[in-house]
PDB file of C-alpha atoms in Angstrom:
ATOM      1  CA  MET A 262      82.010 118.441 152.337  1.00 49.00           C
ATOM      2  CA  THR A 263      82.093 119.641 148.886  1.00 51.00           C
ATOM      3  CA  GLN A 264      81.461 117.785 145.732  1.00 51.00           C
ATOM      4  CA  SER A 265      83.337 118.426 142.634  1.00 48.00           C
ATOM      5  CA  PRO A 266      81.227 119.722 139.895  1.00 52.00           C
ATOM      6  CA  VAL A 267      81.883 116.821 137.500  1.00 48.00           C
ATOM      7  CA  PRO A 268      81.657 113.204 139.072  1.00 47.00           C
ATOM      8  CA  ALA A 269      84.638 111.192 138.846  1.00 47.00           C
ATOM      9  CA  ALA A 270      83.071 108.803 136.165  1.00 47.00           C
ATOM     10  CA  ASN A 271      82.550 111.611 134.019  1.00 48.00           C
ATOM     11  CA  GLN A 272      86.121 113.246 134.124  1.00 48.00           C
ATOM     12  CA  THR A 273      87.571 109.949 132.887  1.00 49.00           C
ATOM     13  CA  SER A 274      84.962 109.707 130.067  1.00 55.00           C
ATOM     14  CA  LEU A 275      86.159 113.233 128.614  1.00 54.00           C
ATOM     15  CA  ARG A 276      89.563 111.665 127.795  1.00 58.00           C
ATOM     16  CA  PRO A 277      88.358 109.130 125.240  1.00 61.00           C
ATOM     17  CA  SER A 278      85.855 111.584 123.926  1.00 81.00           C
ATOM     18  CA  LEU A 279      88.662 113.982 123.135  1.00 86.00           C
ATOM     19  CA  ARG A 280      90.956 111.371 121.676  1.00 81.00           C
ATOM     20  CA  ARG A 281      88.275 110.082 119.701  1.00 88.00           C
ATOM     21  CA  ARG A 282      87.701 113.604 118.201  1.00 91.00           C
ATOM     22  CA  LEU A 283      91.052 113.941 117.470  1.00 91.00           C
ATOM     23  CA  ASP A 284      91.008 110.682 115.396  1.00 91.00           C
ATOM     24  CA  HIS A 285      88.038 111.714 113.621  1.00 91.00           C
ATOM     25  CA  LEU A 286      89.753 115.171 113.052  1.00 92.00           C
ATOM     26  CA  GLY A 287      92.737 113.420 111.589  1.00 91.00           C
ATOM     27  CA  ILE A 288      90.567 111.210 109.274  1.00 92.00           C
ATOM     28  CA  GLY A 289      88.814 114.504 108.079  1.00 90.00           C
ATOM     29  CA  LEU A 290      92.095 116.346 107.432  1.00 90.00           C
ATOM     30  CA  ALA A 291      93.249 113.190 105.475  1.00 89.00           C
ATOM     31  CA  GLY A 292      90.120 113.605 103.333  1.00 87.00           C
ATOM     32  CA  LEU A 293      90.564 117.232 102.833  1.00 88.00           C
ATOM     33  CA  CYS A 294      94.243 116.641 101.614  1.00 83.00           C
ATOM     34  CA  ALA A 295      93.237 114.000  99.246  1.00 84.00           C
ATOM     35  CA  LEU A 296      90.363 116.033  97.841  1.00 85.00           C
ATOM     36  CA  HIS A 297      92.777 119.035  97.589  1.00 79.00           C
ATOM     37  CA  CYS A 298      95.224 116.937  95.586  1.00 77.00           C
ATOM     38  CA  MET A 299      92.606 115.783  93.235  1.00 77.00           C
ATOM     39  CA  ALA A 300      91.152 119.300  92.814  1.00 76.00           C
ATOM     40  CA  THR A 301      94.351 120.449  92.087  1.00 73.00           C
ATOM     41  CA  LEU A 302      95.255 117.832  89.430  1.00 72.00           C
ATOM     42  CA  LEU A 303      91.599 118.344  87.790  1.00 74.00           C
ATOM     43  CA  VAL A 304      91.711 122.163  87.889  1.00 71.00           C
ATOM     44  CA  VAL A 305      95.240 122.737  86.860  1.00 67.00           C
ATOM     45  CA  SER A 306      95.244 120.140  84.267  1.00 65.00           C
ATOM     46  CA  ALA A 307      91.671 120.860  82.745  1.00 65.00           C
ATOM     47  CA  LEU A 308      91.439 124.510  83.167  1.00 65.00           C
ATOM     48  CA  GLY A 309      95.028 125.519  83.528  1.00 62.00           C
ATOM     49  CA  VAL A 310      94.222 127.901  86.679  1.00 59.00           C
ATOM     50  CA  GLY A 311      94.300 127.850  90.166  1.00 56.00           C
ATOM     51  CA  GLY A 312      98.188 126.623  90.053  1.00 57.00           C
ATOM     52  CA  HIS A 313      99.325 129.774  91.905  1.00 58.00           C
ATOM     53  CA  PHE A 314      96.958 128.954  94.926  1.00 61.00           C
ATOM     54  CA  LEU A 315      96.580 125.169  94.728  1.00 59.00           C
ATOM     55  CA  LEU A 316     100.246 124.304  94.204  1.00 62.00           C
ATOM     56  CA  GLU A 317     101.390 126.928  96.808  1.00 71.00           C
ATOM     57  CA  GLU A 318     103.937 125.084  99.053  1.00 74.00           C
ATOM     58  CA  ASN A 319     102.743 126.543 102.247  1.00 83.00           C
ATOM     59  CA  ILE A 320      99.399 124.750 101.982  1.00 81.00           C
ATOM     60  CA  HIS A 321     101.575 121.309 101.865  1.00 81.00           C
ATOM     61  CA  ARG A 322     103.660 122.415 104.667  1.00 87.00           C
ATOM     62  CA  ILE A 323     100.694 123.488 106.892  1.00 88.00           C
ATOM     63  CA  GLY A 324      98.809 120.225 106.006  1.00 87.00           C
ATOM     64  CA  LEU A 325     101.828 118.122 107.011  1.00 89.00           C
ATOM     65  CA  ALA A 326     102.131 120.250 110.127  1.00 92.00           C
ATOM     66  CA  LEU A 327      98.393 119.982 110.982  1.00 92.00           C
ATOM     67  CA  ALA A 328      98.795 115.997 110.339  1.00 91.00           C
ATOM     68  CA  LEU A 329     101.762 115.797 112.677  1.00 93.00           C
ATOM     69  CA  VAL A 330     100.153 117.460 115.516  1.00 93.00           C
ATOM     70  CA  VAL A 331      96.707 115.850 115.184  1.00 93.00           C
ATOM     71  CA  ALA A 332      98.631 112.440 114.837  1.00 92.00           C
ATOM     72  CA  ALA A 333     100.841 112.892 117.710  1.00 91.00           C
ATOM     73  CA  ALA A 334      98.067 113.667 119.807  1.00 92.00           C
ATOM     74  CA  ALA A 335      95.635 111.090 119.148  1.00 91.00           C
ATOM     75  CA  ILE A 336      97.728 108.264 118.021  1.00 92.00           C
ATOM     76  CA  GLY A 337     100.343 108.871 120.622  1.00 92.00           C
ATOM     77  CA  TRP A 338      97.583 108.971 123.145  1.00 90.00           C
ATOM     78  CA  GLY A 339      96.141 105.749 121.965  1.00 90.00           C
ATOM     79  CA  LEU A 340      99.592 104.002 122.025  1.00 92.00           C
ATOM     80  CA  VAL A 341      99.750 104.918 125.694  1.00 91.00           C
ATOM     81  CA  ARG A 342      96.222 103.588 126.349  1.00 89.00           C
ATOM     82  CA  HIS A 343      95.989 100.450 124.207  1.00 90.00           C
ATOM     83  CA  ARG A 344      99.767  99.592 123.768  1.00 91.00           C
ATOM     84  CA  ARG A 345      99.360  98.328 120.158  1.00 92.00           C
ATOM     85  CA  ALA A 346     102.269  99.805 118.150  1.00 94.00           C
ATOM     86  CA  PHE A 347     100.586  99.199 114.513  1.00 96.00           C
ATOM     87  CA  PRO A 348      98.312 102.129 114.268  1.00 95.00           C
ATOM     88  CA  PHE A 349     101.591 104.167 115.476  1.00 95.00           C
ATOM     89  CA  ALA A 350     103.612 102.467 112.721  1.00 96.00           C
ATOM     90  CA  VAL A 351     101.134 103.022 109.992  1.00 97.00           C
ATOM     91  CA  ALA A 352     100.810 106.681 110.904  1.00 96.00           C
ATOM     92  CA  MET A 353     104.545 107.089 110.696  1.00 96.00           C
ATOM     93  CA  ALA A 354     104.711 105.434 107.422  1.00 97.00           C
ATOM     94  CA  GLY A 355     101.922 107.797 106.091  1.00 96.00           C
ATOM     95  CA  LEU A 356     103.639 110.847 107.450  1.00 95.00           C
ATOM     96  CA  GLY A 357     106.783 109.845 105.954  1.00 96.00           C
ATOM     97  CA  PHE A 358     105.304 109.599 102.635  1.00 96.00           C
ATOM     98  CA  MET A 359     103.500 112.904 103.065  1.00 93.00           C
ATOM     99  CA  PHE A 360     107.035 114.264 104.075  1.00 95.00           C
ATOM    100  CA  TRP A 361     108.657 112.627 101.121  1.00 96.00           C
ATOM    101  CA  ALA A 362     105.723 114.363  98.679  1.00 92.00           C
ATOM    102  CA  LEU A 363     107.164 117.614  99.998  1.00 91.00           C
ATOM    103  CA  ILE A 364     110.658 117.275  98.769  1.00 94.00           C
ATOM    104  CA  VAL A 365     109.827 115.818  95.305  1.00 93.00           C
ATOM    105  CA  PRO A 366     108.989 117.980  92.288  1.00 89.00           C
ATOM    106  CA  HIS A 367     105.181 118.756  91.636  1.00 79.00           C
ATOM    107  CA  GLY A 368     103.569 116.022  89.431  1.00 80.00           C
ATOM    108  CA  THR A 369     102.589 112.525  89.416  1.00 85.00           C
ATOM    109  CA  ASN A 370     105.208 111.403  92.096  1.00 91.00           C
ATOM    110  CA  GLU A 371     104.139 114.029  94.699  1.00 88.00           C
ATOM    111  CA  PHE A 372     100.463 113.233  93.951  1.00 86.00           C
ATOM    112  CA  VAL A 373     100.983 109.541  94.432  1.00 92.00           C
ATOM    113  CA  LEU A 374     103.125 109.849  97.497  1.00 94.00           C
ATOM    114  CA  THR A 375     100.477 112.389  99.173  1.00 90.00           C
ATOM    115  CA  LEU A 376      97.646 110.118  98.366  1.00 91.00           C
ATOM    116  CA  LEU A 377      99.306 107.404  99.829  1.00 95.00           C
ATOM    117  CA  GLY A 378     100.446 108.987 102.786  1.00 94.00           C
ATOM    118  CA  VAL A 379      97.084 110.564 103.707  1.00 92.00           C
ATOM    119  CA  THR A 380      95.424 107.055 103.205  1.00 93.00           C
ATOM    120  CA  LEU A 381      97.953 105.693 105.639  1.00 95.00           C
ATOM    121  CA  VAL A 382      97.339 108.330 108.284  1.00 94.00           C
ATOM    122  CA  SER A 383      93.818 108.126 107.883  1.00 93.00           C
ATOM    123  CA  ALA A 384      93.864 104.235 108.303  1.00 95.00           C
ATOM    124  CA  ALA A 385      96.218 104.750 111.453  1.00 95.00           C
ATOM    125  CA  HIS A 386      93.532 106.795 112.765  1.00 93.00           C
ATOM    126  CA  TYR A 387      90.924 104.311 112.160  1.00 94.00           C
ATOM    127  CA  LEU A 388      93.039 101.618 113.659  1.00 95.00           C
ATOM    128  CA  ASN A 389      93.620 103.751 116.650  1.00 93.00           C
ATOM    129  CA  LEU A 390      89.699 104.089 117.095  1.00 91.00           C
ATOM    130  CA  ARG A 391      89.331 100.552 116.817  1.00 91.00           C
ATOM    131  CA  ALA A 392      91.810  99.500 119.243  1.00 89.00           C
ATOM    132  CA  LEU A 393      90.389 101.511 122.030  1.00 75.00           C
ATOM    133  CA  ARG A 394      86.832 100.315 121.763  1.00 75.00           C
TER     134      ARG A 394
END
């Protein structure tokens, strides 16, 4: 009779650990996005430099794509496990604001929509973590 290399109890504990890491990654990405927005505002406004890099559309598209993937994995997984729709709804609202920020011209509206979006997505990851405790 052969034993599996990882006991059954440890196999199930791997899933929450990965999901928890994804939620932490989502919170971290939201923080980096907020930092990027503030750095862009400060650097471009105060110094008049960096606009070609910091205002690059692909940075925003890639950021939204990463947020979508991480939120789908972590919050979707959480929804299946804890059956609480509120973190999912908050994440969808946040991702919606982030998408909206992509279609408005650069400026105050984009800044506010993006910060609102990443704040909501980060809060959704936090709520997801709390729901599974």
